[in-house]
Amino acid sequence: MDKHYDHKSIEKKWQNVWEENKIFEVTEDESKPKYYTLCMFPYPSSQGLHVGHPESYTAVDIVARYMRLKGFNVLNPIGWDAFGLPAENYAIKQGVPPWETTQKSIDNFRRQIKSFGFSYDWSREVNTSDPSYYKWTQWMFLQMYKHGLAYRSKAKVNWCDSCQTVLANEQVVDGRCERCKNEVRQKDLEQWFFRVTKYAEELLQDLDKIDWPEPIKAAQRNWIGKSEGAELEFKVKDTDFSIKVFTTRPDTLYGATYMVLAPEHPLVEKLRFQIDNWGEVEKYREETQKKSELQRTDLNKEKTGVKLKGIKAINPATGKEIPVFIADYVLMSYGTGAIMAVPAHDERDFEFAQKFDLPVVAVIIPNEDQLAEFIKRKVIAEDSEKVKDSILKGEICYDGSGIMINSAEFDGLASEEAKWKITEKVGGQKKIQYRLRDWLISRQRFWGAPIPIVYCQHCVDDSKKIVEKDGKKYAVVPVPEKDLPVLLPRDVDFKPTGESPLVNSQEFHQVKCPRCGAEGEGVMREVDTMDTFVCSSWYFLRYTDPHNDQAPFAQDKVEYWLPVDLYIGGAEHAVLHLLYSRFFVKALRDMGYLKFDEPFLKLRNQGMILGEDGQKMSKSRGNVINPDEVVQEYGADTMRLYEMFMGPLEDAKPWSTTGIMGVRRFLEKIWLVVAEWLEKERPSDTSAELERLFHRTYKKVTEDIEAMKFNTAISAMMILVNQMAKEKKFRQDLLEKFLIVLSPFAPHLAEEVWHNLGNDNFIALVKWPEWDEELIRDEEIEIPVQVNGKVRAKIRVPAGTAENEVIKLALGADNVKKHITDKKIIKQIYIPGKIVNIVVGSE
RNA sequence: GCCGAAGUGGCGGAAUUGGUAGACGCGCUAGAUUCAGGAUCUAGUGGGCGCUAGCCCGUGGGAGUUCGAGUCUCCCCUUCGGCACCA
């Protein structure tokens, strides 16, 4: 064996051998336990792989290789999330169609990913932009449609002027487009939605069943936004109308001194002729319409609104007439689009009441503890009696719970208790409200899966689902499953115009109505494509049966492999892909296609790898590390090892070029130690100390892989190799077992050395080593001795020495004697094998 | 404002059923080797005082529980992430 570690020849060689021998290809095997490892499949961008990609892939690969060696039947697939805007925009810029640029990007990504030696089953590669895949994405849409989970509806939707398409709520961050950061406008459009809200409660509850990072679970809980309260009805005086409100504080009903409707509330229109100041009202509504969501929800903005003159509502508890306003701090999209305003106990209402000089009636007064907590929380300087007095007078707003006052028969009750009693009295309903909205899946863009729907004017009379387009009525006719896929046409100008580019395709519009057979005038296809998150919501199912052209997957295959046992990817998908996939699984389960509730049992996020300057890597900063260059210069094994050694998988951590050298040196050291070892006669013995270290390392690496603490596993191997380099004498069986535990981390080097030792099987397919607990135990242990909690000496004793003996030795240690002379020993503590502590007091 | 995560040497980070704080790696210092640079090897490396046995301080800050706290409890500060005029 050459003493020079030449990663280039070794890595290429084994990648080819593994591939030729198909050693990572798997089939369902009932005799073995299965394990499904998965990384979030990459979006093949024109920029090529980022160093963050191999971080999660390496972590997944280590676990996949480990589980395989442990005797599991491991499914470890890879594919391409290939539809979507970046590819389309890039294609437009280059003047080349997206199917060509995407293919190029995929080829480049595949080459790069293969250079790392991941143990993927490449025969299962999927590509979401391939008709053999999106045929089944369309099939998924049809099932959703059939089961009432896909529907078309006119709604206020998020529109991005720069991307020229609508966006899902999940793709709007702080009022801006998640992708291009452009401010999002609200537009009234008729669009396709998936009914995610049907699963709101289950999506929330089942978070308790899965092993996911707490921040992701918290983000999903926030996103679903459950709140419990009551729905109450207020009559509008002298009309047949009433105003429904949702409130979490029905206990404050007696303090509701006015009401507010969202400016776009439909009731405003209906009351038009009773409203005395219609002109003013209309003006305010128009102004609101013009505002963006961002402007409207600006918390620092002063409250505005207009009173509906001539309109009075009746507080159902007090029977009193109260005024009604419209104001843009009430949103049509949450609850009922109307609120009862309780200025004494709600900050927003209080602020509004101050401005419009409305009465503030306190109906809840805090007890002493609640008052103290309130003063602390709000950092009020006044003394508590004064604060209480101010609350009573309605001079300040108290938003906590307390004792009921000014509330007729409920006076004296705890407010928590009064909530439901008051609700009951006025005939209200307990109600649970979610913040989650349905998923808008239509996109006015080209590079996506066409929505398999045809609109037909001729079928209008006997169809229940009717839509209007340009003043004409059309029946909604789903494309029959046998006619899938609806192919993405190629005769298009794919530049975005605000309308789907598919509108202009001749080939796309040559369609017969699947229902009545009519064609030509009055029959047209849906021209929007689906959000790419639809494609990625079920790809983990397709991996189990990627070439099936009769179904998206065979049920027995999905039943064998699913759910995914370990899933690793970025945290940016907290409420996007990860929520949508959970919805898909639940929906498909209810349709009878799946028998499990959650797609991903265990999820881990990889932290971001930052540039050497500690900043996010970006071209403009010039701190981008190119994975190709790293693999070239240091090798795939070094890169894999380094990314795992940098720190905990989930932490953000900066790249370090000198840091990677340290890991490279470690691999060179292994190489050199073995090469020198091979030159001599193979030793038949090992020092007891070194043998113990070998076994300890097997154990430590095993436990650390199980806990996904790869950085400490590597550090344990470094300690062993340092000792091996020192002693140079060790038995072959110990060395071989070390190579096996190293192999998930540095598979090429391990495989090469394994063969150099004379083995002709694959180290990737052998058996994971056991360790000997007896051997691991120390014969002699070092015990620190503390005096009053400070370490003063260390003693060495044989393992298992009796307590009195240990204490005797401890008291006899020189430096201990110094600290206990002339002192009274109060207590002697011995934690077996750990520590001695002598507690002394002055005479 | 609500929810969540995290604060440890010059740097990345180890160590939590409470038990030697700083493993491993980087960097740095000194020495060896070398024409030189790089690479490699050996020793040292939390701060301070003696600089040799030893002592004091030290895990964001402050209290507390304990023989003993990075780890547990309470309060506060900072950073990052999610939600947010959500009724």
Short mmCIF file of N, CA, C and O in Angstrom, two decimals, chain A residues 621-729:
data_model
loop_
_atom_site.label_atom_id
_atom_site.label_comp_id
_atom_site.label_asym_id
_atom_site.label_seq_id
_atom_site.Cartn_x
_atom_site.Cartn_y
_atom_site.Cartn_z
N ARG A 621 -21.10 38.65 -1.44
CA ARG A 621 -20.11 38.75 -0.36
C ARG A 621 -18.80 38.06 -0.75
O ARG A 621 -17.78 38.27 -0.09
N GLY A 622 -18.88 37.22 -1.77
CA GLY A 622 -17.67 36.54 -2.21
C GLY A 622 -17.15 35.51 -1.23
O GLY A 622 -15.97 35.21 -1.19
N ASN A 623 -18.06 34.97 -0.41
CA ASN A 623 -17.61 33.99 0.60
C ASN A 623 -18.16 32.59 0.34
O ASN A 623 -18.33 31.80 1.26
N VAL A 624 -18.47 32.32 -0.92
CA VAL A 624 -19.09 31.04 -1.27
C VAL A 624 -18.01 29.97 -1.44
O VAL A 624 -16.98 30.20 -2.06
N ILE A 625 -18.26 28.81 -0.83
CA ILE A 625 -17.36 27.67 -0.99
C ILE A 625 -17.99 26.73 -2.01
O ILE A 625 -19.16 26.37 -1.88
N ASN A 626 -17.22 26.35 -3.00
CA ASN A 626 -17.72 25.48 -4.05
C ASN A 626 -17.41 24.01 -3.72
O ASN A 626 -16.25 23.64 -3.61
N PRO A 627 -18.45 23.19 -3.55
CA PRO A 627 -18.21 21.79 -3.15
C PRO A 627 -17.31 21.04 -4.14
O PRO A 627 -16.52 20.20 -3.72
N ASP A 628 -17.44 21.34 -5.42
CA ASP A 628 -16.60 20.65 -6.42
C ASP A 628 -15.12 20.83 -6.12
O ASP A 628 -14.33 19.90 -6.20
N GLU A 629 -14.77 22.07 -5.76
CA GLU A 629 -13.35 22.36 -5.49
C GLU A 629 -12.88 21.64 -4.23
O GLU A 629 -11.74 21.16 -4.18
N VAL A 630 -13.75 21.58 -3.24
CA VAL A 630 -13.37 20.90 -2.00
C VAL A 630 -13.14 19.42 -2.26
O VAL A 630 -12.16 18.83 -1.79
N VAL A 631 -14.04 18.80 -3.02
CA VAL A 631 -13.90 17.38 -3.33
C VAL A 631 -12.63 17.14 -4.14
O VAL A 631 -11.88 16.19 -3.89
N GLN A 632 -12.37 18.02 -5.08
CA GLN A 632 -11.15 17.92 -5.88
C GLN A 632 -9.91 17.95 -5.00
O GLN A 632 -9.05 17.08 -5.09
N GLU A 633 -9.85 18.98 -4.16
CA GLU A 633 -8.62 19.23 -3.42
C GLU A 633 -8.44 18.31 -2.22
O GLU A 633 -7.34 17.81 -1.99
N TYR A 634 -9.51 18.09 -1.46
CA TYR A 634 -9.38 17.32 -0.23
C TYR A 634 -10.01 15.93 -0.30
O TYR A 634 -9.69 15.06 0.48
N GLY A 635 -10.97 15.76 -1.21
CA GLY A 635 -11.63 14.48 -1.33
C GLY A 635 -13.01 14.48 -0.68
O GLY A 635 -13.30 15.27 0.22
N ALA A 636 -13.84 13.55 -1.18
CA ALA A 636 -15.21 13.44 -0.68
C ALA A 636 -15.23 13.01 0.78
O ALA A 636 -16.01 13.52 1.59
N ASP A 637 -14.36 12.07 1.13
CA ASP A 637 -14.36 11.58 2.52
C ASP A 637 -14.02 12.71 3.48
O ASP A 637 -14.62 12.84 4.54
N THR A 638 -13.05 13.54 3.11
CA THR A 638 -12.66 14.67 3.96
C THR A 638 -13.82 15.64 4.10
O THR A 638 -14.15 16.10 5.19
N MET A 639 -14.46 15.94 2.98
CA MET A 639 -15.59 16.86 2.99
C MET A 639 -16.72 16.32 3.87
O MET A 639 -17.30 17.05 4.68
N ARG A 640 -17.04 15.05 3.70
CA ARG A 640 -18.11 14.42 4.50
C ARG A 640 -17.77 14.52 5.97
O ARG A 640 -18.59 14.96 6.80
N LEU A 641 -16.55 14.11 6.30
CA LEU A 641 -16.12 14.09 7.68
C LEU A 641 -16.09 15.50 8.26
O LEU A 641 -16.51 15.73 9.39
N TYR A 642 -15.58 16.42 7.48
CA TYR A 642 -15.48 17.79 7.99
C TYR A 642 -16.85 18.37 8.30
O TYR A 642 -17.07 18.96 9.36
N GLU A 643 -17.78 18.21 7.38
CA GLU A 643 -19.10 18.80 7.61
C GLU A 643 -19.79 18.18 8.82
O GLU A 643 -20.59 18.84 9.48
N MET A 644 -19.45 16.93 9.12
CA MET A 644 -20.03 16.30 10.30
C MET A 644 -19.29 16.69 11.58
O MET A 644 -19.83 16.64 12.67
N PHE A 645 -18.02 17.08 11.41
CA PHE A 645 -17.18 17.40 12.58
C PHE A 645 -17.34 18.84 13.03
O PHE A 645 -17.02 19.19 14.16
N MET A 646 -17.86 19.69 12.15
CA MET A 646 -17.96 21.13 12.43
C MET A 646 -18.72 21.44 13.70
O MET A 646 -18.45 22.44 14.37
N GLY A 647 -19.69 20.62 14.02
CA GLY A 647 -20.51 20.89 15.20
C GLY A 647 -21.81 20.12 15.09
O GLY A 647 -21.99 19.34 14.16
N PRO A 648 -22.73 20.33 16.02
CA PRO A 648 -24.01 19.63 15.97
C PRO A 648 -24.73 19.91 14.64
O PRO A 648 -24.71 21.04 14.16
N LEU A 649 -25.33 18.88 14.11
CA LEU A 649 -26.01 18.96 12.82
C LEU A 649 -26.95 20.17 12.74
O LEU A 649 -27.00 20.86 11.73
N GLU A 650 -27.69 20.43 13.81
CA GLU A 650 -28.75 21.43 13.74
C GLU A 650 -28.25 22.88 13.91
O GLU A 650 -29.00 23.81 13.68
N ASP A 651 -26.98 23.03 14.30
CA ASP A 651 -26.47 24.39 14.54
C ASP A 651 -25.98 25.05 13.26
O ASP A 651 -25.48 24.39 12.36
N ALA A 652 -26.07 26.37 13.22
CA ALA A 652 -25.44 27.13 12.15
C ALA A 652 -23.96 27.23 12.50
O ALA A 652 -23.61 27.42 13.66
N LYS A 653 -23.09 27.04 11.51
CA LYS A 653 -21.66 27.07 11.80
C LYS A 653 -20.86 27.56 10.62
O LYS A 653 -21.17 27.25 9.48
N PRO A 654 -19.83 28.35 10.90
CA PRO A 654 -19.03 28.91 9.81
C PRO A 654 -18.02 27.92 9.24
O PRO A 654 -17.49 27.08 9.96
N TRP A 655 -17.78 28.02 7.95
CA TRP A 655 -16.80 27.19 7.26
C TRP A 655 -15.41 27.62 7.68
O TRP A 655 -15.18 28.79 8.00
N SER A 656 -14.49 26.68 7.73
CA SER A 656 -13.12 27.02 8.05
C SER A 656 -12.16 26.20 7.20
O SER A 656 -12.15 24.97 7.27
N THR A 657 -11.38 26.88 6.39
CA THR A 657 -10.47 26.18 5.50
C THR A 657 -9.35 25.49 6.28
O THR A 657 -8.89 24.42 5.90
N THR A 658 -8.93 26.08 7.39
CA THR A 658 -7.92 25.40 8.19
C THR A 658 -8.54 24.24 8.96
O THR A 658 -7.90 23.24 9.21
N GLY A 659 -9.82 24.39 9.30
CA GLY A 659 -10.53 23.33 9.99
C GLY A 659 -10.61 22.06 9.16
O GLY A 659 -10.44 20.95 9.67
N ILE A 660 -10.83 22.22 7.89
CA ILE A 660 -10.96 21.04 7.02
C ILE A 660 -9.62 20.32 6.91
O ILE A 660 -9.55 19.10 6.77
N MET A 661 -8.52 21.07 7.03
CA MET A 661 -7.18 20.47 6.99
C MET A 661 -6.99 19.49 8.16
O MET A 661 -6.35 18.47 8.02
N GLY A 662 -7.53 19.85 9.31
CA GLY A 662 -7.41 18.99 10.49
C GLY A 662 -8.03 17.63 10.24
O GLY A 662 -7.50 16.59 10.63
N VAL A 663 -9.19 17.64 9.58
CA VAL A 663 -9.89 16.40 9.29
C VAL A 663 -9.13 15.60 8.22
O VAL A 663 -9.01 14.39 8.30
N ARG A 664 -8.61 16.30 7.25
CA ARG A 664 -7.81 15.67 6.21
C ARG A 664 -6.60 14.96 6.83
O ARG A 664 -6.25 13.84 6.49
N ARG A 665 -5.95 15.65 7.79
CA ARG A 665 -4.79 15.06 8.48
C ARG A 665 -5.17 13.77 9.20
O ARG A 665 -4.39 12.83 9.24
N PHE A 666 -6.38 13.76 9.75
CA PHE A 666 -6.86 12.57 10.45
C PHE A 666 -6.94 11.38 9.48
O PHE A 666 -6.47 10.29 9.78
N LEU A 667 -7.49 11.62 8.29
CA LEU A 667 -7.59 10.54 7.31
C LEU A 667 -6.20 10.11 6.82
O LEU A 667 -5.95 8.93 6.63
N GLU A 668 -5.32 11.09 6.63
CA GLU A 668 -3.96 10.75 6.21
C GLU A 668 -3.25 9.90 7.26
O GLU A 668 -2.49 9.00 6.93
N LYS A 669 -3.55 10.21 8.51
CA LYS A 669 -2.93 9.47 9.61
C LYS A 669 -3.40 8.01 9.60
O LYS A 669 -2.60 7.09 9.75
N ILE A 670 -4.69 7.81 9.38
CA ILE A 670 -5.21 6.43 9.30
C ILE A 670 -4.48 5.70 8.18
O ILE A 670 -4.01 4.57 8.33
N TRP A 671 -4.41 6.37 7.04
CA TRP A 671 -3.80 5.78 5.86
C TRP A 671 -2.35 5.36 6.15
O TRP A 671 -1.96 4.22 5.88
N LEU A 672 -1.61 6.29 6.74
CA LEU A 672 -0.19 6.04 7.01
C LEU A 672 0.00 4.93 8.04
O LEU A 672 0.85 4.05 7.87
N VAL A 673 -0.80 4.95 9.09
CA VAL A 673 -0.70 3.93 10.14
C VAL A 673 -0.92 2.55 9.54
O VAL A 673 -0.17 1.61 9.81
N VAL A 674 -1.93 2.42 8.70
CA VAL A 674 -2.22 1.12 8.10
C VAL A 674 -1.12 0.72 7.11
O VAL A 674 -0.67 -0.43 7.10
N ALA A 675 -0.66 1.69 6.33
CA ALA A 675 0.38 1.38 5.35
C ALA A 675 1.64 0.87 6.06
O ALA A 675 2.26 -0.12 5.62
N GLU A 676 2.01 1.51 7.14
CA GLU A 676 3.20 1.08 7.90
C GLU A 676 2.96 -0.25 8.58
O GLU A 676 3.85 -1.10 8.66
N TRP A 677 1.74 -0.42 9.03
CA TRP A 677 1.36 -1.67 9.71
C TRP A 677 1.47 -2.85 8.73
O TRP A 677 1.91 -3.94 9.08
N LEU A 678 1.08 -2.59 7.49
CA LEU A 678 1.10 -3.65 6.47
C LEU A 678 2.52 -4.04 6.07
O LEU A 678 2.75 -5.15 5.60
N GLU A 679 3.47 -3.12 6.26
CA GLU A 679 4.85 -3.40 5.87
C GLU A 679 5.50 -4.43 6.78
O GLU A 679 6.42 -5.12 6.38
N LYS A 680 5.01 -4.45 8.03
CA LYS A 680 5.61 -5.38 8.99
C LYS A 680 4.75 -6.63 9.10
O LYS A 680 3.67 -6.72 8.52
N GLU A 681 5.26 -7.56 9.88
CA GLU A 681 4.47 -8.76 10.14
C GLU A 681 3.28 -8.35 11.00
O GLU A 681 3.42 -7.60 11.95
N ARG A 682 2.11 -8.87 10.67
CA ARG A 682 0.91 -8.44 11.40
C ARG A 682 0.96 -8.92 12.84
O ARG A 682 1.10 -10.12 13.09
N PRO A 683 0.87 -8.02 13.81
CA PRO A 683 1.03 -8.40 15.22
C PRO A 683 -0.10 -9.33 15.68
O PRO A 683 -1.22 -9.26 15.15
N SER A 684 0.23 -10.15 16.63
CA SER A 684 -0.78 -11.06 17.15
C SER A 684 -1.31 -10.58 18.51
O SER A 684 -2.16 -11.20 19.10
N ASP A 685 -0.77 -9.48 18.99
CA ASP A 685 -1.32 -8.97 20.25
C ASP A 685 -1.43 -7.45 20.24
O ASP A 685 -0.87 -6.77 19.38
N THR A 686 -2.16 -6.95 21.22
CA THR A 686 -2.43 -5.52 21.37
C THR A 686 -2.33 -5.23 22.85
O THR A 686 -2.70 -6.08 23.66
N SER A 687 -1.84 -4.06 23.20
CA SER A 687 -1.79 -3.73 24.63
C SER A 687 -3.21 -3.67 25.19
O SER A 687 -4.15 -3.32 24.46
N ALA A 688 -3.33 -4.02 26.44
CA ALA A 688 -4.66 -4.05 27.06
C ALA A 688 -5.32 -2.67 26.98
O ALA A 688 -6.51 -2.54 26.72
N GLU A 689 -4.48 -1.66 27.17
CA GLU A 689 -4.98 -0.29 27.15
C GLU A 689 -5.54 0.07 25.77
O GLU A 689 -6.62 0.64 25.65
N LEU A 690 -4.82 -0.30 24.73
CA LEU A 690 -5.26 0.01 23.37
C LEU A 690 -6.49 -0.82 22.98
O LEU A 690 -7.40 -0.32 22.34
N GLU A 691 -6.50 -2.06 23.39
CA GLU A 691 -7.66 -2.90 23.09
C GLU A 691 -8.92 -2.32 23.75
O GLU A 691 -9.99 -2.28 23.15
N ARG A 692 -8.75 -1.84 24.95
CA ARG A 692 -9.87 -1.21 25.65
C ARG A 692 -10.37 0.01 24.85
O ARG A 692 -11.56 0.22 24.66
N LEU A 693 -9.40 0.78 24.34
CA LEU A 693 -9.75 1.97 23.58
C LEU A 693 -10.49 1.61 22.28
O LEU A 693 -11.44 2.29 21.89
N PHE A 694 -10.06 0.54 21.63
CA PHE A 694 -10.78 0.07 20.43
C PHE A 694 -12.24 -0.19 20.77
O PHE A 694 -13.15 0.32 20.11
N HIS A 695 -12.44 -0.97 21.83
CA HIS A 695 -13.81 -1.34 22.18
C HIS A 695 -14.63 -0.13 22.62
O HIS A 695 -15.81 -0.02 22.31
N ARG A 696 -13.98 0.77 23.33
CA ARG A 696 -14.68 1.98 23.74
C ARG A 696 -15.11 2.79 22.51
O ARG A 696 -16.18 3.40 22.51
N THR A 697 -14.25 2.82 21.54
CA THR A 697 -14.57 3.57 20.33
C THR A 697 -15.76 2.94 19.58
O THR A 697 -16.64 3.66 19.12
N TYR A 698 -15.78 1.61 19.48
CA TYR A 698 -16.94 0.96 18.82
C TYR A 698 -18.23 1.40 19.52
O TYR A 698 -19.23 1.71 18.89
N LYS A 699 -18.16 1.38 20.84
CA LYS A 699 -19.36 1.71 21.61
C LYS A 699 -19.75 3.18 21.42
O LYS A 699 -20.90 3.49 21.14
N LYS A 700 -18.78 4.05 21.58
CA LYS A 700 -19.04 5.49 21.48
C LYS A 700 -19.60 5.87 20.10
O LYS A 700 -20.56 6.63 19.99
N VAL A 701 -18.98 5.31 19.05
CA VAL A 701 -19.43 5.65 17.70
C VAL A 701 -20.86 5.14 17.49
O VAL A 701 -21.71 5.84 16.93
N THR A 702 -21.13 3.94 17.96
CA THR A 702 -22.48 3.38 17.82
C THR A 702 -23.50 4.28 18.51
O THR A 702 -24.51 4.66 17.92
N GLU A 703 -23.21 4.62 19.75
CA GLU A 703 -24.18 5.43 20.51
C GLU A 703 -24.33 6.83 19.91
O GLU A 703 -25.43 7.37 19.89
N ASP A 704 -23.24 7.37 19.43
CA ASP A 704 -23.31 8.72 18.86
C ASP A 704 -24.05 8.74 17.53
O ASP A 704 -24.74 9.71 17.23
N ILE A 705 -23.92 7.69 16.72
CA ILE A 705 -24.69 7.66 15.47
C ILE A 705 -26.18 7.57 15.81
O ILE A 705 -27.01 8.29 15.24
N GLU A 706 -26.51 6.73 16.78
CA GLU A 706 -27.92 6.59 17.18
C GLU A 706 -28.49 7.94 17.63
O GLU A 706 -29.64 8.25 17.36
N ALA A 707 -27.64 8.73 18.31
CA ALA A 707 -28.10 10.03 18.81
C ALA A 707 -27.83 11.14 17.80
O ALA A 707 -28.07 12.30 18.08
N MET A 708 -27.31 10.78 16.63
CA MET A 708 -26.94 11.72 15.57
C MET A 708 -25.96 12.79 16.07
O MET A 708 -26.05 13.96 15.68
N LYS A 709 -25.06 12.37 16.95
CA LYS A 709 -24.01 13.28 17.40
C LYS A 709 -22.72 12.91 16.67
O LYS A 709 -21.80 12.33 17.24
N PHE A 710 -22.71 13.26 15.39
CA PHE A 710 -21.61 12.81 14.53
C PHE A 710 -20.28 13.47 14.89
O PHE A 710 -19.23 12.86 14.73
N ASN A 711 -20.34 14.70 15.38
CA ASN A 711 -19.09 15.40 15.72
C ASN A 711 -18.33 14.68 16.84
O ASN A 711 -17.10 14.55 16.76
N THR A 712 -19.03 14.18 17.83
CA THR A 712 -18.32 13.52 18.93
C THR A 712 -17.92 12.09 18.53
O THR A 712 -16.94 11.56 19.06
N ALA A 713 -18.65 11.49 17.61
CA ALA A 713 -18.25 10.17 17.11
C ALA A 713 -16.89 10.30 16.42
O ALA A 713 -15.98 9.48 16.62
N ILE A 714 -16.74 11.34 15.63
CA ILE A 714 -15.49 11.54 14.91
C ILE A 714 -14.36 11.84 15.89
O ILE A 714 -13.25 11.32 15.76
N SER A 715 -14.65 12.64 16.90
CA SER A 715 -13.62 12.96 17.89
C SER A 715 -13.15 11.69 18.61
O SER A 715 -11.96 11.52 18.87
N ALA A 716 -14.08 10.77 18.88
CA ALA A 716 -13.70 9.50 19.52
C ALA A 716 -12.77 8.69 18.61
O ALA A 716 -11.79 8.09 19.07
N MET A 717 -13.05 8.71 17.30
CA MET A 717 -12.20 7.97 16.37
C MET A 717 -10.82 8.62 16.28
O MET A 717 -9.81 7.93 16.13
N MET A 718 -10.78 9.94 16.39
CA MET A 718 -9.49 10.64 16.36
C MET A 718 -8.63 10.23 17.55
O MET A 718 -7.42 10.02 17.42
N ILE A 719 -9.27 10.12 18.71
CA ILE A 719 -8.53 9.72 19.92
C ILE A 719 -7.92 8.33 19.71
O ILE A 719 -6.75 8.10 20.01
N LEU A 720 -8.72 7.43 19.15
CA LEU A 720 -8.22 6.07 18.91
C LEU A 720 -7.05 6.08 17.93
O LEU A 720 -6.02 5.44 18.15
N VAL A 721 -7.22 6.80 16.85
CA VAL A 721 -6.18 6.79 15.81
C VAL A 721 -4.88 7.41 16.33
O VAL A 721 -3.79 6.93 16.01
N ASN A 722 -5.00 8.45 17.15
CA ASN A 722 -3.79 9.03 17.75
C ASN A 722 -3.03 7.97 18.55
O ASN A 722 -1.80 7.90 18.50
N GLN A 723 -3.78 7.16 19.28
CA GLN A 723 -3.16 6.11 20.10
C GLN A 723 -2.59 4.99 19.21
O GLN A 723 -1.50 4.48 19.48
N MET A 724 -3.31 4.65 18.15
CA MET A 724 -2.83 3.62 17.21
C MET A 724 -1.50 4.07 16.60
O MET A 724 -0.57 3.27 16.43
N ALA A 725 -1.42 5.35 16.28
CA ALA A 725 -0.21 5.88 15.65
C ALA A 725 0.96 5.82 16.62
O ALA A 725 2.11 5.63 16.22
N LYS A 726 0.65 5.96 17.89
CA LYS A 726 1.71 5.91 18.90
C LYS A 726 2.20 4.48 19.12
O LYS A 726 3.40 4.22 19.13
N GLU A 727 1.25 3.57 19.29
CA GLU A 727 1.64 2.20 19.67
C GLU A 727 2.02 1.35 18.47
O GLU A 727 2.86 0.46 18.59
N LYS A 728 1.38 1.56 17.35
CA LYS A 728 1.69 0.86 16.09
C LYS A 728 1.45 -0.66 16.12
O LYS A 728 1.53 -1.31 15.09
N LYS A 729 1.22 -1.21 17.30
CA LYS A 729 0.98 -2.66 17.39
C LYS A 729 -0.46 -2.92 17.77
O LYS A 729 -0.91 -2.51 18.85
#
